XYZ file of C-alpha atoms in Angstrom:
83
model
C 61.002 102.202 132.277
C 61.226 99.042 130.196
C 60.828 95.688 131.888
C 64.114 94.430 133.245
C 65.366 91.126 131.917
C 67.747 88.704 133.542
C 70.503 89.878 131.201
C 70.122 93.570 132.009
C 69.940 92.854 135.725
C 73.038 90.670 135.528
C 75.024 93.395 133.771
C 74.290 95.901 136.540
C 74.859 93.315 139.304
C 78.266 92.552 137.799
C 79.131 96.254 137.540
C 78.383 96.645 141.233
C 80.335 93.492 142.079
C 83.412 94.799 140.282
C 83.097 98.171 141.997
C 82.743 96.477 145.393
C 86.105 94.777 144.854
C 87.899 98.066 144.229
C 89.335 100.294 146.934
C 86.435 102.681 146.304
C 83.813 100.132 147.409
C 80.069 100.611 147.273
C 78.025 103.434 148.715
C 75.096 102.502 150.964
C 72.718 103.341 148.094
C 74.612 101.020 145.751
C 74.612 98.250 148.347
C 70.832 98.574 148.638
C 70.499 98.644 144.837
C 72.604 95.470 144.575
C 70.378 93.674 147.093
C 67.235 94.740 145.213
C 68.684 93.673 141.871
C 69.686 90.295 143.268
C 66.152 89.707 144.555
C 64.652 90.648 141.182
C 67.127 88.393 139.364
C 66.364 85.420 141.606
C 62.625 85.960 141.199
C 62.962 85.932 137.399
C 65.314 82.931 137.487
C 62.956 80.891 139.656
C 59.947 81.738 137.484
C 61.851 80.758 134.346
C 63.086 77.508 135.870
C 59.612 76.613 137.151
C 58.160 77.203 133.693
C 60.795 74.950 132.120
C 60.105 72.141 134.576
C 56.356 72.436 134.072
C 56.784 72.088 130.298
C 59.058 69.054 130.553
C 58.109 65.508 129.651
C 60.362 62.660 130.807
C 60.787 59.349 128.956
C 62.673 56.200 129.952
C 64.989 54.261 127.624
C 62.140 52.203 126.186
C 60.184 55.347 125.225
C 57.590 55.121 127.992
C 56.643 58.447 129.538
C 57.638 58.653 133.199
C 56.843 62.311 133.883
C 56.047 62.767 137.597
C 52.330 62.924 138.329
C 52.663 66.301 140.037
C 54.093 67.791 136.825
C 51.385 66.071 134.759
C 48.698 67.641 136.973
C 50.195 71.106 136.478
C 50.342 70.533 132.724
C 46.682 69.467 132.726
C 45.690 72.595 134.666
C 47.488 74.770 132.102
C 45.892 72.924 129.195
C 49.206 71.496 127.980
C 48.139 67.867 128.357
C 45.021 65.991 127.330
C 45.575 62.763 129.248
């Protein structure tokens, strides 16, 4: 099976959410599937967000870099920063 992306997971999560709101409801298997999909989605979201933060550089109004030292250290470890 192809790797699931956030978009494909979200489509299925939304399908299950709509079904849960109907009079039919969800079967126990679908409830378990929804929980698994939510966990996968959150894992991908957190990894994506962490990557974005680690790539970020912050500058003040005068143009001086004020990126937090913790982020700078991570960037140095990944070879994204020379200084």
